[in-house]
Each structure stands twice: as C-alpha cells, then as structure tokens.
Backbone as JSON, one array per atom type, in Angstrom:
{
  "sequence": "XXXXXXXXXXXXXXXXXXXXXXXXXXXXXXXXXXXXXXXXXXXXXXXXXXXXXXXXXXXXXXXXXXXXXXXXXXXXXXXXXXXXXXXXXXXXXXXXXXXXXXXXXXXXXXXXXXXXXXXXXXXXXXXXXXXXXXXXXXXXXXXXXXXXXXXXXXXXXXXXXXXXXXXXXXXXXXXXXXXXXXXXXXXXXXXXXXXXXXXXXXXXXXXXXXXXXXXXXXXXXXXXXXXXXXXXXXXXXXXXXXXXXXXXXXXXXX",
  "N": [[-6.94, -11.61, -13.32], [-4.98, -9.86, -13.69], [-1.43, -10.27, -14.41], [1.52, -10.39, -12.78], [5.16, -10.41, -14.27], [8.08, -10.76, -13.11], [11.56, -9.76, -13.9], [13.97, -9.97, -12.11], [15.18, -6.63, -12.44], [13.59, -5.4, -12.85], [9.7, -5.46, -12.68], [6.91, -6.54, -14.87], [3.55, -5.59, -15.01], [1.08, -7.34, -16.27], [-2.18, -6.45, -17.7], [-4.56, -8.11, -17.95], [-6.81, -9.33, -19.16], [-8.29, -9.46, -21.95], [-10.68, -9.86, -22.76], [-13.01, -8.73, -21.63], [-12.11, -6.28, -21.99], [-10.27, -5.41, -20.7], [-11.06, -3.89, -18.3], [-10.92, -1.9, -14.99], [-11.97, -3.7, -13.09], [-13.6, -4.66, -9.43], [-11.97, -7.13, -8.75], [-9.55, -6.87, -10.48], [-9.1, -4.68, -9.78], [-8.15, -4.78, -7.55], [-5.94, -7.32, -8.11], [-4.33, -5.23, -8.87], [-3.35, -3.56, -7.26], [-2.15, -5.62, -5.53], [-0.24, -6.54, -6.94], [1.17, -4.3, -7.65], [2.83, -3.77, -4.92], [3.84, -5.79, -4.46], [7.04, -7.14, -4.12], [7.95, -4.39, -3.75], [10.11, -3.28, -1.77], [12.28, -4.57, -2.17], [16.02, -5.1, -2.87], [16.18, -5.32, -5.41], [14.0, -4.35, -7.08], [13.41, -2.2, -9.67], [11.99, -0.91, -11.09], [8.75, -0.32, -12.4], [6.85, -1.73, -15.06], [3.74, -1.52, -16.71], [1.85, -3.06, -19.01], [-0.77, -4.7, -21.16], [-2.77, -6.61, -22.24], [-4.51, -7.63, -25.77], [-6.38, -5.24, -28.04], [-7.21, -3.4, -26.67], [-5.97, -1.17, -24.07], [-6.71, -0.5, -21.5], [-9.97, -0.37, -20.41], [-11.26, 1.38, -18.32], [-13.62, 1.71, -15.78], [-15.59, -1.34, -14.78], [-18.48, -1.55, -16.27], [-20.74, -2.71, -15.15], [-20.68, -3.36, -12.64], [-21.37, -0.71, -11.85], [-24.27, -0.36, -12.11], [-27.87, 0.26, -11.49], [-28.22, -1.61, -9.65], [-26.73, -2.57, -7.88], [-25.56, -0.87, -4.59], [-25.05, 2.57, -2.88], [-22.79, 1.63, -1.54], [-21.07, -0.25, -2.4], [-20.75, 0.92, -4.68], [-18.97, 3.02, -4.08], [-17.07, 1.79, -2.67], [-15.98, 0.53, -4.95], [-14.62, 3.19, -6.29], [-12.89, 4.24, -4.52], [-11.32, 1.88, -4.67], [-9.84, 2.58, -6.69], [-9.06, 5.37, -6.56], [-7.26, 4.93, -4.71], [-5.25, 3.03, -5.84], [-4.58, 4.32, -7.74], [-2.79, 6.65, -6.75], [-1.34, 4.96, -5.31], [0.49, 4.82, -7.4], [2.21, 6.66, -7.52], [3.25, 7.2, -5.24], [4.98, 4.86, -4.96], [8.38, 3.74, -4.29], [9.47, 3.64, -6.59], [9.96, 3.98, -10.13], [7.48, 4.01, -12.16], [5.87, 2.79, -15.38], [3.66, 3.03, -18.17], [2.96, 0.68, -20.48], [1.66, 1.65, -23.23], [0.0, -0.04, -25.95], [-3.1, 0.61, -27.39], [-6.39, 1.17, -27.42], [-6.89, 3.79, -24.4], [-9.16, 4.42, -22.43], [-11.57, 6.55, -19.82], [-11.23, 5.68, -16.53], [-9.23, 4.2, -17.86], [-7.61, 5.64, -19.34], [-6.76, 7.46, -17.22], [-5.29, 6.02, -15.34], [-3.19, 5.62, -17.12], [-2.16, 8.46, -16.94], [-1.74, 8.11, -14.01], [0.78, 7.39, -14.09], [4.33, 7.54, -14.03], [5.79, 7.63, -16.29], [4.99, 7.27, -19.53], [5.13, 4.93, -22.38], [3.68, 4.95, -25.67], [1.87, 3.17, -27.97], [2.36, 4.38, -31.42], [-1.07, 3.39, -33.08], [-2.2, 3.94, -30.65], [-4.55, 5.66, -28.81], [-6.36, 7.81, -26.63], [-9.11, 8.77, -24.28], [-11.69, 10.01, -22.49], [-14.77, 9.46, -21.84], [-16.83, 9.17, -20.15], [-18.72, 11.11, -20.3], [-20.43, 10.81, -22.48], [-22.21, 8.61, -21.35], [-23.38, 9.78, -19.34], [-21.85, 9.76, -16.86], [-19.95, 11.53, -15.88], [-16.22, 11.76, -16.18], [-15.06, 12.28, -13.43], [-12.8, 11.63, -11.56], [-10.78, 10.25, -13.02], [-10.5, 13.04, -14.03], [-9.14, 14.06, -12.17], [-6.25, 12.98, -12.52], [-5.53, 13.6, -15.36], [-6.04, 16.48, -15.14], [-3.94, 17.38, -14.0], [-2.01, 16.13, -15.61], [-2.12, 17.22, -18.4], [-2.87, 20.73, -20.05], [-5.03, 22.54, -18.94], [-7.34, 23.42, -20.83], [-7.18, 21.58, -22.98], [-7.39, 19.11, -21.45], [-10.24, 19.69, -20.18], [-11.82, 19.93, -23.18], [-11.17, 17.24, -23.65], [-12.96, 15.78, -21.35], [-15.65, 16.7, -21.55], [-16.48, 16.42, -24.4], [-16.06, 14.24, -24.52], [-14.17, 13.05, -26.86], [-11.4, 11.29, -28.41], [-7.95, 11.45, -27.83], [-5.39, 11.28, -30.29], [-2.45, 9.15, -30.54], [-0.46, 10.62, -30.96], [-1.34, 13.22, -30.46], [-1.65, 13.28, -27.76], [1.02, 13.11, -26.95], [1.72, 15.57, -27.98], [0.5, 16.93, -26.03], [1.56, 16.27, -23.8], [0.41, 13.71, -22.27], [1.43, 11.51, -22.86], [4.98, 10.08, -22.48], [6.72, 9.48, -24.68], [6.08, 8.07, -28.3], [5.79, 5.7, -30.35], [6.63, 3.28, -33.09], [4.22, 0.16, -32.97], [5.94, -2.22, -33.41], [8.32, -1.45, -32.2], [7.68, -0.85, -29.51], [7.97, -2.3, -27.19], [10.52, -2.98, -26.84], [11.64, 0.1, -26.75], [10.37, 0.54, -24.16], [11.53, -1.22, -22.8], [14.34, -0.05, -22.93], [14.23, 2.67, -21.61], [13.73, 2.16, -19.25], [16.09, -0.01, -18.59], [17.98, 2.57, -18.63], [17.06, 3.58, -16.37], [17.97, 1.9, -14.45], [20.22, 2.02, -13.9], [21.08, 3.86, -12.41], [20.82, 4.78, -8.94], [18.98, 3.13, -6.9], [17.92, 4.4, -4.07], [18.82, 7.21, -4.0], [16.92, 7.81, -6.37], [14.5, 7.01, -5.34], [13.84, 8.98, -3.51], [14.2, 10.97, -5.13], [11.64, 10.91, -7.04], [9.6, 10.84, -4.4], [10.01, 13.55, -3.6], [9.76, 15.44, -6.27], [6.73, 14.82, -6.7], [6.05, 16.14, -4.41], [6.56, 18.44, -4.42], [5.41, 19.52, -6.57], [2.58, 20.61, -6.03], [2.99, 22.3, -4.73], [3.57, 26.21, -3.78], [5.94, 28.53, -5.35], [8.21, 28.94, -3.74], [8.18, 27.88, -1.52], [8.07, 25.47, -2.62], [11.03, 25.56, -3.65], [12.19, 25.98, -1.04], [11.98, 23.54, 0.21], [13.01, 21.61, -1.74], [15.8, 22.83, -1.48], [16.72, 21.81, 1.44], [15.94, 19.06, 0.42], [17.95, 18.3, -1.12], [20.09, 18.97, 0.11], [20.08, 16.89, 1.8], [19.8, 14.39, 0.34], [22.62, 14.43, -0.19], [23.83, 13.3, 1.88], [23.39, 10.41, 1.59], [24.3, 7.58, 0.85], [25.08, 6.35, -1.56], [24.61, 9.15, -2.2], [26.96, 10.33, -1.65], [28.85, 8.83, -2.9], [28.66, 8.91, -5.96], [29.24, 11.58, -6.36], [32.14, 11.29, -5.47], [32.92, 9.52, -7.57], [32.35, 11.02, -9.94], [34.31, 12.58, -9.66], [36.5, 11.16, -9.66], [36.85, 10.29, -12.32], [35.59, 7.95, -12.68], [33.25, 5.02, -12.58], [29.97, 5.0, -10.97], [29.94, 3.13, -7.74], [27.26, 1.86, -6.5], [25.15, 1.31, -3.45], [22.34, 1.56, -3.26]],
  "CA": [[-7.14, -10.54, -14.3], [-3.54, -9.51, -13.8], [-0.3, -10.9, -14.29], [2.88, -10.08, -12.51], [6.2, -10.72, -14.12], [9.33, -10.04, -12.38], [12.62, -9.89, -13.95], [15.15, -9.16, -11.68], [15.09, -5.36, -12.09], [11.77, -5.25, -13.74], [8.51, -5.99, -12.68], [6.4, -6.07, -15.73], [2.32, -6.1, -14.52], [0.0, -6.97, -17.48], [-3.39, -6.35, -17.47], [-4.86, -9.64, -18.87], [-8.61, -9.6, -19.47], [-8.63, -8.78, -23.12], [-12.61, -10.16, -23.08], [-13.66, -7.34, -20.81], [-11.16, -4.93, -22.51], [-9.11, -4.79, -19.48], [-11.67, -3.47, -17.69], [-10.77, -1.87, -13.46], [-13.22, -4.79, -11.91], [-13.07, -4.29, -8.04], [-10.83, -8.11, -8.94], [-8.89, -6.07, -11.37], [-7.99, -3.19, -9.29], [-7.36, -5.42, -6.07], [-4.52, -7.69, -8.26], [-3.1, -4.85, -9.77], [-2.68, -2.94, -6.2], [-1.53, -6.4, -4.87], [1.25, -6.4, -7.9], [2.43, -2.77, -7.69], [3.21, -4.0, -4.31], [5.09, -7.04, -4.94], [8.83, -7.11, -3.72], [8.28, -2.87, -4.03], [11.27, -3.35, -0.82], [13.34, -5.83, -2.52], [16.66, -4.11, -3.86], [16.56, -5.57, -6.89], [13.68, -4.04, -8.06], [13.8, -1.06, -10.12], [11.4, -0.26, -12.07], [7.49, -1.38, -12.61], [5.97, -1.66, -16.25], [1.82, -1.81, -16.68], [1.4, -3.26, -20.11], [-1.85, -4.85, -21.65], [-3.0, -7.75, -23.72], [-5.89, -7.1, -26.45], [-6.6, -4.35, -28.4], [-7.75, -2.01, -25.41], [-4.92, -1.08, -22.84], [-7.55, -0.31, -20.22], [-11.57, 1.0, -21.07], [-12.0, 2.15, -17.81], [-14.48, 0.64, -14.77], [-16.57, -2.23, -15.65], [-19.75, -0.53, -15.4], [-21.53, -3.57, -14.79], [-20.55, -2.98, -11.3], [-21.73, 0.63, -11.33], [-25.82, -0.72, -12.13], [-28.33, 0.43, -10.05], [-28.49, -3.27, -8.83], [-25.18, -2.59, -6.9], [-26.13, -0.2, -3.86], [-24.38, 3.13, -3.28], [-21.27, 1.39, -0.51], [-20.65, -1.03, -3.24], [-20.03, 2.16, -5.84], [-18.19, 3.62, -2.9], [-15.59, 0.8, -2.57], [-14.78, 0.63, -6.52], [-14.2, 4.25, -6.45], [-12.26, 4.31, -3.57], [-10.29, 1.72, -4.41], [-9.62, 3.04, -8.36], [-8.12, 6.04, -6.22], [-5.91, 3.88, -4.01], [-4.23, 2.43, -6.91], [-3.74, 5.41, -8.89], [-2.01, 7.36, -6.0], [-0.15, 4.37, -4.85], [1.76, 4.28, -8.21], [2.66, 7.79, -7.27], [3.49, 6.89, -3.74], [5.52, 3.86, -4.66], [9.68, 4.27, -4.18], [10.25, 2.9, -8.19], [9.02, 4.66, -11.18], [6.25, 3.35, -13.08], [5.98, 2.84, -16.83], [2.71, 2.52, -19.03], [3.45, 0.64, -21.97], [0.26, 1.58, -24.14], [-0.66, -0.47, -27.39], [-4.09, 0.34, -28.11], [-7.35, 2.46, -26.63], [-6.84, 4.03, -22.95], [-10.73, 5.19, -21.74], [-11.78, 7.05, -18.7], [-9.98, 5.1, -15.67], [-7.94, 3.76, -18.06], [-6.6, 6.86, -19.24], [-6.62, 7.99, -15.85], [-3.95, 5.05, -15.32], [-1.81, 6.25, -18.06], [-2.12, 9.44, -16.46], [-0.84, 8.23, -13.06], [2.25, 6.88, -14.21], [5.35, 8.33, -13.94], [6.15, 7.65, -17.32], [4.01, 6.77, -20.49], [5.32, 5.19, -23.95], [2.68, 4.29, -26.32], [2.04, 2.73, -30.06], [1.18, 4.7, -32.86], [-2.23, 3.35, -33.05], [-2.94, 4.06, -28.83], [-5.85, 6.65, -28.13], [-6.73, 8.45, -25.22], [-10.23, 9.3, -24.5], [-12.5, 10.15, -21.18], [-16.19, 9.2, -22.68], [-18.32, 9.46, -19.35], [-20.19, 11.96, -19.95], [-21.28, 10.3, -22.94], [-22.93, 7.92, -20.57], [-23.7, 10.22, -17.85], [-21.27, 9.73, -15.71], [-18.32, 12.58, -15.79], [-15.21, 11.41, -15.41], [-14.73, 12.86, -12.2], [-12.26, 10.94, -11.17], [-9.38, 10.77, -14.08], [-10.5, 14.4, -14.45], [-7.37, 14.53, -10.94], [-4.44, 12.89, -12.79], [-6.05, 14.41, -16.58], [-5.69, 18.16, -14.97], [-2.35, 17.45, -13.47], [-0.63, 15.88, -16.54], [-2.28, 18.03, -19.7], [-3.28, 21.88, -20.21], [-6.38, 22.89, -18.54], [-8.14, 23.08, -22.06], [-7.2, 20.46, -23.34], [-8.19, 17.89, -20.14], [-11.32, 19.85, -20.24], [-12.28, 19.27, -23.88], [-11.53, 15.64, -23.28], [-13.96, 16.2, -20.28], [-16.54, 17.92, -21.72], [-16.69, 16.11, -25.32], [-15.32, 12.49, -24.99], [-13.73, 12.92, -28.26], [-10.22, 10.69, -28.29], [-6.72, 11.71, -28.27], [-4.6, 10.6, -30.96], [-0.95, 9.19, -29.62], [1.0, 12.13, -31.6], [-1.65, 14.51, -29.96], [-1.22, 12.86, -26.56], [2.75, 13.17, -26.7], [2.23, 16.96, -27.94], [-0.06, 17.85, -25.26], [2.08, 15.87, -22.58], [-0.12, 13.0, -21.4], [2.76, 10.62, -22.67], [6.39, 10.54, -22.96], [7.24, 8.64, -26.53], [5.41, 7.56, -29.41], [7.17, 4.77, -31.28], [5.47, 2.15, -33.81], [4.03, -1.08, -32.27], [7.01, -2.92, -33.29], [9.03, -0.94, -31.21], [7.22, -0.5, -28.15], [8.23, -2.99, -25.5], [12.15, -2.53, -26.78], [11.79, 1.17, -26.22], [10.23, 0.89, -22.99], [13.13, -1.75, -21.92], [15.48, 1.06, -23.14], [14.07, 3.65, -20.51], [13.91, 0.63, -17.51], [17.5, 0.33, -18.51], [18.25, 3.57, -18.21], [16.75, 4.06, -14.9], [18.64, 0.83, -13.52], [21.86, 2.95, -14.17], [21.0, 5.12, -10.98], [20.66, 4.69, -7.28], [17.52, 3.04, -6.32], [17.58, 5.21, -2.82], [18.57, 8.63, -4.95], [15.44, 8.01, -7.69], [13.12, 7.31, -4.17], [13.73, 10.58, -2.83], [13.57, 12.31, -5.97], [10.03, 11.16, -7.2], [9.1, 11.63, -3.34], [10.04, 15.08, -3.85], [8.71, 15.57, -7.24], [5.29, 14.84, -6.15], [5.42, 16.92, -3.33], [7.06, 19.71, -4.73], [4.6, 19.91, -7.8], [1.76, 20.91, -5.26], [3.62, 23.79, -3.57], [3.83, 27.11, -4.18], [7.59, 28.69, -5.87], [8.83, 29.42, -2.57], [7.67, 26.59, -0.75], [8.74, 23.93, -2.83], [12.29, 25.67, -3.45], [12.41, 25.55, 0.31], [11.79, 21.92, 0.73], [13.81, 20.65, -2.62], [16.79, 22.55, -1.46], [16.25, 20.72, 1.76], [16.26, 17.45, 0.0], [19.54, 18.29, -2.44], [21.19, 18.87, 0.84], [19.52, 15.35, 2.39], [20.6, 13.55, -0.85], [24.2, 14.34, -0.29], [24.18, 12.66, 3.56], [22.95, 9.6, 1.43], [25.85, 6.88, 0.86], [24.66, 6.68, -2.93], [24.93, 10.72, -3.27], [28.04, 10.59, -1.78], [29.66, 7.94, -3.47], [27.95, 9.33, -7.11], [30.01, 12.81, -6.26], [33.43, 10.83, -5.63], [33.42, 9.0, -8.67], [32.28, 11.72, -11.1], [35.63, 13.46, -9.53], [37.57, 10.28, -9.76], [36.08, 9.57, -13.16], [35.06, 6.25, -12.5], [31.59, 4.87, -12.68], [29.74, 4.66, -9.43], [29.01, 1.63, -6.94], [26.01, 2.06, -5.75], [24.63, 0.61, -2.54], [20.89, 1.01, -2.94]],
  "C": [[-5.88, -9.75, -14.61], [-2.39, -10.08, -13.54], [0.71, -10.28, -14.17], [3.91, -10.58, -12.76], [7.55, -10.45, -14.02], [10.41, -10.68, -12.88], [13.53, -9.61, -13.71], [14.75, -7.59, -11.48], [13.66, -5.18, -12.12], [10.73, -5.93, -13.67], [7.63, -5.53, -13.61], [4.38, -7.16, -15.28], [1.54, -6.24, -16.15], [-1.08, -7.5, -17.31], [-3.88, -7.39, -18.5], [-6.51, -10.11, -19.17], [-9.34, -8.89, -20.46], [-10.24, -9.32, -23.06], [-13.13, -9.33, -22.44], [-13.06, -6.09, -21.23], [-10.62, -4.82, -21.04], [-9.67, -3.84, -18.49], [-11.17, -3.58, -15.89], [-11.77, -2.59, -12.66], [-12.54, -4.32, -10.62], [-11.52, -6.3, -8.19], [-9.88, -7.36, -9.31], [-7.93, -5.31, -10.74], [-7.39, -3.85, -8.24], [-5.6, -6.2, -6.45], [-3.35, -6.69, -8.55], [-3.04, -3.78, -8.52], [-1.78, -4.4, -5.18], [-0.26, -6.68, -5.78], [1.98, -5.58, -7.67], [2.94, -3.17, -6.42], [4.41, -4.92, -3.78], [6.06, -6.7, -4.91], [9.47, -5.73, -3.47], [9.95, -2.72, -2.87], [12.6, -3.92, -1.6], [14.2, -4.6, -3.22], [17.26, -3.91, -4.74], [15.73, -4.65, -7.7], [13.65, -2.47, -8.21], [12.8, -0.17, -10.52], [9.98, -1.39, -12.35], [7.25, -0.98, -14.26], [4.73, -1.94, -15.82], [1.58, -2.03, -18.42], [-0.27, -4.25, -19.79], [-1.92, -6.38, -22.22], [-4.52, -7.64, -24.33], [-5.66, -6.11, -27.3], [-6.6, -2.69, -27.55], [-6.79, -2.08, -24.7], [-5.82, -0.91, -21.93], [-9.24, 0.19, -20.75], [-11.8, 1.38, -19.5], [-12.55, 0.6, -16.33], [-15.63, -0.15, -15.56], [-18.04, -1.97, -15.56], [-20.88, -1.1, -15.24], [-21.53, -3.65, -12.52], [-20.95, -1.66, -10.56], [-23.67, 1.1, -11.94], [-25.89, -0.2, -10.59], [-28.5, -0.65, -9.17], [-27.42, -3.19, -7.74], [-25.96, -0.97, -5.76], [-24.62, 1.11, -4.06], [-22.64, 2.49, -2.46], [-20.85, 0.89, -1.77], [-19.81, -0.58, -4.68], [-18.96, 2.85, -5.37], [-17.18, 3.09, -2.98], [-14.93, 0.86, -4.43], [-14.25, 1.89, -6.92], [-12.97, 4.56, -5.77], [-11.01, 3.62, -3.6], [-9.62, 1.58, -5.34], [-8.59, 4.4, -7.56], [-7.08, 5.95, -5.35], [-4.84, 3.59, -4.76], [-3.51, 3.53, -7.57], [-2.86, 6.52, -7.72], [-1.16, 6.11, -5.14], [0.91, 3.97, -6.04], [2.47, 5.69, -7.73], [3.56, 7.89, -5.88], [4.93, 5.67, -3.49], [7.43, 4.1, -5.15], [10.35, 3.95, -5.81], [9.59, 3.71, -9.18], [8.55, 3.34, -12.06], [5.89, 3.43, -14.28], [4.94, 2.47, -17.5], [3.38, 2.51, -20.17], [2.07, 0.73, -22.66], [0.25, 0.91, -25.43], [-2.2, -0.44, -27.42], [-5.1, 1.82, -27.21], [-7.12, 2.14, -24.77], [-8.36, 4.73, -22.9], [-10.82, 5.05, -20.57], [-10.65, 6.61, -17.72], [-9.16, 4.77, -16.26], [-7.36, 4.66, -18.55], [-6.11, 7.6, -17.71], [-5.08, 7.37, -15.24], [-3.13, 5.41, -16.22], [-1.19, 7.45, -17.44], [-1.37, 9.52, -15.67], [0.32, 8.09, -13.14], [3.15, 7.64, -14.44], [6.05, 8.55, -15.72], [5.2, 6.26, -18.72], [4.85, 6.57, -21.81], [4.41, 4.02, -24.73], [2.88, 4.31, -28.23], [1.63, 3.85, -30.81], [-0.63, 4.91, -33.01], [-3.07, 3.31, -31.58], [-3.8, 5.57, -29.26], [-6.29, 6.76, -26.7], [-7.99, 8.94, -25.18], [-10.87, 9.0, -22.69], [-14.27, 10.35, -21.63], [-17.29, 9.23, -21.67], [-19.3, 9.99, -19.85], [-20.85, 11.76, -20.93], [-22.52, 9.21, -22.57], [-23.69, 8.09, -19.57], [-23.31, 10.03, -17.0], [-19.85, 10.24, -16.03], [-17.27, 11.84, -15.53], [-14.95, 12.25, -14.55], [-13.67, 12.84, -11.8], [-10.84, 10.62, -12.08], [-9.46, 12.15, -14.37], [-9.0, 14.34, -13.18], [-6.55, 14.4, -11.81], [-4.54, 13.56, -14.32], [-5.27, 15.78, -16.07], [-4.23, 18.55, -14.42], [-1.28, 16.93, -14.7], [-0.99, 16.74, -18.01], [-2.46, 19.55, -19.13], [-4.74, 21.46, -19.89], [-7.58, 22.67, -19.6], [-8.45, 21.89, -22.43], [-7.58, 19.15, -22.49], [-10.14, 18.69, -20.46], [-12.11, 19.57, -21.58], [-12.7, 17.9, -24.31], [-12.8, 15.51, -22.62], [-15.04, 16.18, -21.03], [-17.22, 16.91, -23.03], [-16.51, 14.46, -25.42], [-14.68, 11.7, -26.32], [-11.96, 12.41, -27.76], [-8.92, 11.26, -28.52], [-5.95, 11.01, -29.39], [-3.0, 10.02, -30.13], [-0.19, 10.56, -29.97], [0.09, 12.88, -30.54], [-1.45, 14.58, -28.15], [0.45, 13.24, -26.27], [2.66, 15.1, -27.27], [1.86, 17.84, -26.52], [0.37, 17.15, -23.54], [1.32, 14.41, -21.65], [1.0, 11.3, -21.75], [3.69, 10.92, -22.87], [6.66, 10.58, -24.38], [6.1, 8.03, -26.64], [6.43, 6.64, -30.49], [5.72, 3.78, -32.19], [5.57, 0.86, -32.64], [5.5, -1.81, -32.6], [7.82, -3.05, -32.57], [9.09, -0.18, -29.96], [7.36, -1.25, -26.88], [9.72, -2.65, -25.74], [12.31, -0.99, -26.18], [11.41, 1.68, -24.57], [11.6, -0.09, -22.13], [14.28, -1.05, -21.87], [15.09, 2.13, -22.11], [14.49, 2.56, -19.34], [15.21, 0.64, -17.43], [18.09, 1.22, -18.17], [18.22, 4.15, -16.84], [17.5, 3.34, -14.0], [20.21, 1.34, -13.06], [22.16, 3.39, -12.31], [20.67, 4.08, -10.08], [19.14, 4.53, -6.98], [16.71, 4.15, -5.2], [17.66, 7.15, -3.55], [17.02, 8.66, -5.71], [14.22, 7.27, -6.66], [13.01, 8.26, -3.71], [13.51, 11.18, -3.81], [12.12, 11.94, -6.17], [9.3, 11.38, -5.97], [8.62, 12.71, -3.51], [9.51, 15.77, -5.08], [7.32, 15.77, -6.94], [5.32, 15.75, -5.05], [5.3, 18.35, -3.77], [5.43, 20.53, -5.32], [3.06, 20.72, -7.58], [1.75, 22.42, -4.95], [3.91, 24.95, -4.41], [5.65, 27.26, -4.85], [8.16, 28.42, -4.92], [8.94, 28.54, -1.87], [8.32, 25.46, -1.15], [10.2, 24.32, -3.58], [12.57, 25.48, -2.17], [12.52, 23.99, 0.69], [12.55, 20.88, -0.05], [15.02, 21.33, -2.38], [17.3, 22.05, 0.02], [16.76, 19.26, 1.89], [17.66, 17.28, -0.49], [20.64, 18.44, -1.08], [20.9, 17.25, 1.78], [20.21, 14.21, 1.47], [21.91, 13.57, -0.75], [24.82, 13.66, 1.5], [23.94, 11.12, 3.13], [24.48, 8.78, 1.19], [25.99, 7.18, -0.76], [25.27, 8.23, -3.36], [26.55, 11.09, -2.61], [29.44, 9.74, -2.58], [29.39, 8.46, -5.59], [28.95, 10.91, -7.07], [31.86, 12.42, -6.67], [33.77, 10.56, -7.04], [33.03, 9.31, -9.81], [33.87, 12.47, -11.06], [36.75, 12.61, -10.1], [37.72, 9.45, -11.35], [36.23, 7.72, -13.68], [33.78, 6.08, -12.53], [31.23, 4.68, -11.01], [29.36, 3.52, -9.27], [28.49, 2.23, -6.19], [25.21, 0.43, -4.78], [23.3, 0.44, -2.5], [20.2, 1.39, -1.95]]
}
C-alpha cells in the first residue's frame, strides 16, 4: 500500500492505494511506519518526502476497520498505531515533507499536520469530516491544534467544512502553495536546500524544536540555550563557525 523510494539523499514514501483513496489501513500505517524507518541511520539520508498517487493524498482511516464487526482491541490497535506514526515523523532525526496534490481528510490531514514541512497543489483541500459521521476527529484534533489557530482547528472540528490550499497556507497548516505542475520540483528545491546543512546540526535542532514548543518561555530558553552551547561541541558546529570566518564553504562530517 506503500512505496519507498530512496534516492541517495531522499527517501521519497508514496502512499499507493489510489482505489481506497489512500486510506491509513492497519497495512497502510504498518508500511508507512516500516518506511519512515528505512536507512533513518544511514548518513546519506537527508530528508523523507510522503507523496500520494490518485486524486486523494490521504482520506483518513479506512473505516471499514472501525465497524462494529471489529471488537473494541482491534479499534484500539488502529488508533494506537495512527498515533505511533504521526509522532514518529516528529521523533525521526530528518525532516519530513508532505507533498500534497489533492484532498487531505481527517487522519489524513492529521498526516499533513505531522510533518515538519507541507507543500501542496493548488487544487489540495484540507478537511476533518468525523463528526459528520459521528466520530470526532479526536485524534488529528493533537497535530490540527498544534499547527493552526485555536478557531480555526476548531471550526474544522466542529463543521467538517474543507480548507482551501491558499486558506491552509494563510492559516499555517502548510508551508507553499504552488500549481500542480510545480509541485514535486518545488518540494525537490526545499530537500535540496536542507541537504546543504549538517545532518547531526538539523537532528538536534528539530529535537529541540519539538521539545521546546511544549515549554513554558523560561523553560524552553533554558534548555535551547543549553543546546546552542551543545551544538558548538559538535564537529559540524564547529567546523560551520571556521569556515564562515575563513569564508569557505563548510565540510561537513554528519
């Protein structure tokens, strides 16, 4: 249901079960936590993509699995392991890139959500439609309330009425908005960008990012300056210091 392909820097996962709309099956979510995993050590790689194939970038859980025919453990485990995935892209030492072309619903906005970085088509939509079904998003309501305005996650919430992409990129739930044409080039243009830097520097920072983002002012100035003095014991942050002085480009060890 998911295909991993790794180029060198770039592992690009795509979600491949346009006949279900790309639906989080407990299959589904298992390849695509056994992908994000894939070579995550190796120190080539850099950078993950999560693109699509279909119309739909994700609708969500297959909710043929969430019948009363299925008992409650069985609801238990696809929940459980829908929030595995989405906090191990958060968890994982590479930043993570949704490329969106088309509709993101419930979990699958939720997945746009987790990612460190979102650039979607033109014609992508965002929408959390549970509770048209009776069943709240509960569950993308976490990474929803952490990447939009309170309101605005809650109207989603509340109404299951769709984001547009422009309104998505005003109200923060993606980075860029580009036309389909120019939506896998622009996301290879960020990947690039990121390859620039110090694999071991851009693991400690999103570490710290995420932790920070939790913590009070005080707290997480305490702990990121901390890190800014940790980062400079690194070989990377000291070799990245030299050769801004020496103006040279840096070699980076990784």
């Amino acid at each position: 249901p998911a295909v991993c392909v790794s180029a060198g820097f770039c592992s690009t996962i795509v979600l491949n079960n346009p006949r279900r709309r790309n639906a989080l099956s407990l299959p589904m979510l298992r390849c695509l936590r056994q992908d994000l995993l894939h070579d995550v050590k190796s120190r080539e790689l850099r950078v993950i993509v999560i693109a699509a194939e279909g119309p739909v970038f994700c609708s969500g859980h297959d909710l043929k699995e969430l019948s009363t025919e299925d008992d409650v453990k069985h609801h238990s485990q696809v929940f459980e392991l829908c929030a595995e995935v989405m906090t191990l892209i958060q968890k994982l030492p590479v930043p993570v890139i949704a490329q969106v072309n088309g509709l993101a619903t419930a979990a699958g906005c939720q997945l746009v959500a987790s990612c460190d970085i979102a650039v979607a088509s033109e014609k992508s939509k965002f929408a959390t439609p549970g509770v048209n079904i009776g069943l709240f998003c509960s569950t993308p309501a976490v990474a929803l309330g952490r990447s939009l305005p309170r309101k605005v996650a809650l109207e989603m919430l509340f109404t299951g009425e769709p984001l547009s992409a422009h309104e998505a990129l005003m109200h923060g739930l993606v980075s860029k908005v580009v036309p389909e044409d120019r939506l896998e080039e622009e996301t290879m243009k960020i990947s690039h960008k990121i390859c620039e830097s110090s694999k071991s520097v851009l693991a400690l920072g999103k570490a710290t990012f995420y932790r920070q983002i939790t913590q009070d002012l005080d707290t997480a100035y305490k702990m990121t300056t901390q890190v800014m003095v940790d980062n400079l014991t690194l070989r990377d942050g000291q070799e990245g210091i030299e050769a801004f002085i020496q103006k040279r480009k840096p070699v980076w060890t990784h």
